[in-house]
PDB file of C-alpha atoms in Angstrom:
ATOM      1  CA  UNK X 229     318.422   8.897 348.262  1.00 50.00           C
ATOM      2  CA  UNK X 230     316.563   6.029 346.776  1.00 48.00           C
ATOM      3  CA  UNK X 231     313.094   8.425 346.856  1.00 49.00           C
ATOM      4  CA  UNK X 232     314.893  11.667 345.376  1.00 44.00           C
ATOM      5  CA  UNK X 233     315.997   9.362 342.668  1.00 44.00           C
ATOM      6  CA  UNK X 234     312.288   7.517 342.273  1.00 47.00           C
ATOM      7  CA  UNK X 235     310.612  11.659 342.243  1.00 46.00           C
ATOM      8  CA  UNK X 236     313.143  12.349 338.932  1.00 46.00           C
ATOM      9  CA  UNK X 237     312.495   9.706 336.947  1.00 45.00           C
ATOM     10  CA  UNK X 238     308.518  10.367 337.845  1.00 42.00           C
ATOM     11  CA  UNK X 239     308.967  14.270 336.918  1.00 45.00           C
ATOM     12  CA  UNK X 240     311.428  13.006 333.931  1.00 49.00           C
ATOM     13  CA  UNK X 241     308.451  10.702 332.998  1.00 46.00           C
ATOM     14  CA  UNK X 242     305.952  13.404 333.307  1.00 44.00           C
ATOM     15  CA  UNK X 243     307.955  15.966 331.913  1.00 54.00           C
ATOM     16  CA  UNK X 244     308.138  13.708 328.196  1.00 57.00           C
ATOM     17  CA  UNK X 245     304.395  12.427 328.722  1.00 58.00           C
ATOM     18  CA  UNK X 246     303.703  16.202 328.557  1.00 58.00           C
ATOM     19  CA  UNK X 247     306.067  17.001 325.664  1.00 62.00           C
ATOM     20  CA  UNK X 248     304.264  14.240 323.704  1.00 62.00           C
ATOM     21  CA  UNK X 249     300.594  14.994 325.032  1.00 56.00           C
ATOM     22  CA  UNK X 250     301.468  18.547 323.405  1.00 57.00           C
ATOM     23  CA  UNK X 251     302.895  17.077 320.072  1.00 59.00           C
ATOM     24  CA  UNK X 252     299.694  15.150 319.562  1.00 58.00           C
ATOM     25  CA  UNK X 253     297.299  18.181 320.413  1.00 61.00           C
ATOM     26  CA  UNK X 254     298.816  20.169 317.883  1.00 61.00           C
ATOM     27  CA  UNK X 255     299.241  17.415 315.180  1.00 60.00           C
ATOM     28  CA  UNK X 256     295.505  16.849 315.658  1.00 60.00           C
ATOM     29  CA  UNK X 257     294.241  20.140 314.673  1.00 61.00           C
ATOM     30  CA  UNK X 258     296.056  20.008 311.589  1.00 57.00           C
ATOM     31  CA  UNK X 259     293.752  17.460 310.245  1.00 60.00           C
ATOM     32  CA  UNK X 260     296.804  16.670 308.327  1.00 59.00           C
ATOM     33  CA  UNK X 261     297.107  19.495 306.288  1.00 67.00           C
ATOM     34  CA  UNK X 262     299.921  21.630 306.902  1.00 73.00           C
ATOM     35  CA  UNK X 263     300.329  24.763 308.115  1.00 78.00           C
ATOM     36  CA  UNK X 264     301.538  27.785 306.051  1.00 82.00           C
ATOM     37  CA  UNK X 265     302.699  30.489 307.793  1.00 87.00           C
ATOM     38  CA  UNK X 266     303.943  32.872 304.299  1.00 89.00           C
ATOM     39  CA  UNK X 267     302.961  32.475 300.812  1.00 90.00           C
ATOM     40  CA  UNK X 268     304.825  33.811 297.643  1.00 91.00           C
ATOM     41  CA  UNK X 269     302.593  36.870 296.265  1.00 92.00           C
ATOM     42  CA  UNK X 270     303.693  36.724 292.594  1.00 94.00           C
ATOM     43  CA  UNK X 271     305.388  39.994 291.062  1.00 94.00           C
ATOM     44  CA  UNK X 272     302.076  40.777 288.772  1.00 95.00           C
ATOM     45  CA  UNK X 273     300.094  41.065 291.511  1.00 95.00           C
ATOM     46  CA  UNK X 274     302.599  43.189 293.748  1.00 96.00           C
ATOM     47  CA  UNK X 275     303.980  44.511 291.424  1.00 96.00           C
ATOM     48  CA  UNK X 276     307.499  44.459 293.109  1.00 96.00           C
ATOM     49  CA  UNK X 277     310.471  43.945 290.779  1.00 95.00           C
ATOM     50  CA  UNK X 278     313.877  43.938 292.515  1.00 92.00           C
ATOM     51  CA  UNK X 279     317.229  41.626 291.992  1.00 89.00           C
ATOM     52  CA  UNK X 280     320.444  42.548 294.407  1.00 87.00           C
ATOM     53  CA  UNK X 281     322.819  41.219 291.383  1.00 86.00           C
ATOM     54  CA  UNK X 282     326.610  41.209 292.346  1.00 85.00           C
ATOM     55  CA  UNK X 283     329.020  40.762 289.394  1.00 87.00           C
ATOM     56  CA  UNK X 284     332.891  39.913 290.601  1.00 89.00           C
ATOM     57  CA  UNK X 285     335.388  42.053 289.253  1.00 87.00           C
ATOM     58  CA  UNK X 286     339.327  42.803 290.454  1.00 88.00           C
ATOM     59  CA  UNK X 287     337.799  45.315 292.868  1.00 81.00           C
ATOM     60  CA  UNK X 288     334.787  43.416 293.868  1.00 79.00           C
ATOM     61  CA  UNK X 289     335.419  39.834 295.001  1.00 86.00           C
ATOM     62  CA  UNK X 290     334.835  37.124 297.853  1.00 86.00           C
ATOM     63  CA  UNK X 291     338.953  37.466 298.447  1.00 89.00           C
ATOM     64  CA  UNK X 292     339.192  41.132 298.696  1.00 86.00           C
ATOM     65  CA  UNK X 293     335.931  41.899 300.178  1.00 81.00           C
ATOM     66  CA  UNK X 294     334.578  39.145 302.395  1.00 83.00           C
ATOM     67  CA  UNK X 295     331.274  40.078 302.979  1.00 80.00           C
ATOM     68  CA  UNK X 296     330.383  41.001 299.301  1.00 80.00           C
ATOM     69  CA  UNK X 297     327.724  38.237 299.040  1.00 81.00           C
ATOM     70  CA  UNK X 298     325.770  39.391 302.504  1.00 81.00           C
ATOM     71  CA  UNK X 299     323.707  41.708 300.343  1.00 70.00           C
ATOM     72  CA  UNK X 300     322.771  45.274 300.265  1.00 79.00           C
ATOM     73  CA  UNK X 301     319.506  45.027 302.503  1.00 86.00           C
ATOM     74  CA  UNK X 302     315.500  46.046 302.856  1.00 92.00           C
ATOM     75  CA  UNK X 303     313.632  48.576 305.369  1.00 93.00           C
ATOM     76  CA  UNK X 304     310.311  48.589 305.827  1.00 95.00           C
ATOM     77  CA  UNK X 305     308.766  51.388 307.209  1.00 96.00           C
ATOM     78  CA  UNK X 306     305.907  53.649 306.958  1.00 97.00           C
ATOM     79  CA  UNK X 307     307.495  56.780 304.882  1.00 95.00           C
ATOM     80  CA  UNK X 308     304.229  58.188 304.191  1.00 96.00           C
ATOM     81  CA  UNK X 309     302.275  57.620 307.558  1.00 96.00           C
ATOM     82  CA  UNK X 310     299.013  56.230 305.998  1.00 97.00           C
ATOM     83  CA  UNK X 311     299.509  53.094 308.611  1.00 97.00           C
ATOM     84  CA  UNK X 312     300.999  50.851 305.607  1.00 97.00           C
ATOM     85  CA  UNK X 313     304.524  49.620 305.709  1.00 97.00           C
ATOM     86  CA  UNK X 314     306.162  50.352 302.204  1.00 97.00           C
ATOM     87  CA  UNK X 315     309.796  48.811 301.427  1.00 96.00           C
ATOM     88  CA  UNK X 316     313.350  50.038 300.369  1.00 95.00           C
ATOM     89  CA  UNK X 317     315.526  47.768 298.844  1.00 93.00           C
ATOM     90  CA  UNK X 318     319.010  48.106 298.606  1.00 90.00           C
ATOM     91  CA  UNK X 319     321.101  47.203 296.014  1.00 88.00           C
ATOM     92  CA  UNK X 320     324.815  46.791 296.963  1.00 85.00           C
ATOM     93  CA  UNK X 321     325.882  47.325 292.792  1.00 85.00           C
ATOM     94  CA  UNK X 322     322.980  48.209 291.054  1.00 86.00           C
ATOM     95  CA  UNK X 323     320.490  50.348 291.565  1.00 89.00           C
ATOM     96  CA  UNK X 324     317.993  51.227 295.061  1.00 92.00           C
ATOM     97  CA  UNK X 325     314.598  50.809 294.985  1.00 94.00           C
ATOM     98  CA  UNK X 326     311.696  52.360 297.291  1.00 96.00           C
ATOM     99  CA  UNK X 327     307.711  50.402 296.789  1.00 97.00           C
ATOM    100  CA  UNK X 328     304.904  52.430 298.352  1.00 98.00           C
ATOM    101  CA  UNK X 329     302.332  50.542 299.616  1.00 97.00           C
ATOM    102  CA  UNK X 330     299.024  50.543 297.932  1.00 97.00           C
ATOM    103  CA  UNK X 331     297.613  48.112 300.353  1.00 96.00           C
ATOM    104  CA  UNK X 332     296.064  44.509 299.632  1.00 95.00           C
ATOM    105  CA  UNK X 333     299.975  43.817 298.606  1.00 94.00           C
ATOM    106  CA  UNK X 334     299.915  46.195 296.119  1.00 97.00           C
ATOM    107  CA  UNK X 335     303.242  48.573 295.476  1.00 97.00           C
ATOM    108  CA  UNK X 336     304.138  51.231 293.434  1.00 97.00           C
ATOM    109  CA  UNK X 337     307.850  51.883 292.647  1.00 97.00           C
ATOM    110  CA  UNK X 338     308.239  55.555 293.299  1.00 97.00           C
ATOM    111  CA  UNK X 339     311.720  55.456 293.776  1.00 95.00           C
ATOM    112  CA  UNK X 340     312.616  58.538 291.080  1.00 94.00           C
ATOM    113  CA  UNK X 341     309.473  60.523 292.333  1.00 94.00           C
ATOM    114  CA  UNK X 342     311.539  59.981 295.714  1.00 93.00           C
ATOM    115  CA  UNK X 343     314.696  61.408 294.336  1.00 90.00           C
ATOM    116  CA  UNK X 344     316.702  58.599 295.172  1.00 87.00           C
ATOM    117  CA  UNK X 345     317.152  56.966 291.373  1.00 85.00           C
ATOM    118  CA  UNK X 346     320.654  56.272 289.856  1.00 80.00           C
ATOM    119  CA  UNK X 347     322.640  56.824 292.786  1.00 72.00           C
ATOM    120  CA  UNK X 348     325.746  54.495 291.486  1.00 73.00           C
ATOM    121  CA  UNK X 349     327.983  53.161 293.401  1.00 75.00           C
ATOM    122  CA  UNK X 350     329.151  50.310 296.724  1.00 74.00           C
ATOM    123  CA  UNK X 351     326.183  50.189 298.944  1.00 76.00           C
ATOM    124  CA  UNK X 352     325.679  47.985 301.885  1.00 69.00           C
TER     125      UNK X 352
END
């Protein structure tokens, strides 16, 4: 009993030497800088423009709808199969909006070329 108990806290003791020995590797190729995984690509240069804005009213409301504040949505997908995601935002009580990708983050709203403009109404 006494060696089962000895072999734990060995493998325990390995087990967090390892943990750490990992921690350190990684915190030593940062060189102290840190790591960004996403950066913010400004509007102008993407030239995406979309708010999901949700004004209360007596029909639309956190008491009688619950989930009014969980947001219409966005697809991504490659509508025109030149290997480029584009995007489809949803708007739960405004107004869609489909961005073709130009590539280089570039997108062009083509969302009434697509047919799909001023369709009023809930969406979610």
């Amino acid at each position: 009993m006494k060696q089962l108990l000895i072999k734990n806290h060995f493998y325990t003791f390995l087990t967090k030497t390892f943990q750490t020995a990992v921690l350190l590797m990684f915190a030593a190729c940062t060189n102290g800088q840190s790591l960004k995984l996403f950066e913010p690509v400004p509007s102008k240069k993407s030239g995406v423009v979309f708010k999901n804005i949700i004004t209360e009213n007596e029909q639309h409301n956190a008491l009688t709808y619950e989930n009014l504040y969980n947001g219409g949505g966005v697809a991504i997908g490659d509508i025109n199969n030149d290997g480029l995601d584009d995007i489809f935002f949803i708007s739960n009580m405004g107004y869609n909006k489909l961005y073709l990708n130009m590539g280089d983050f570039k997108f062009k709203d083509i969302t009434e070329s697509a047919g799909i403009a001023g369709r009023e109404g809930w969406k979610s």
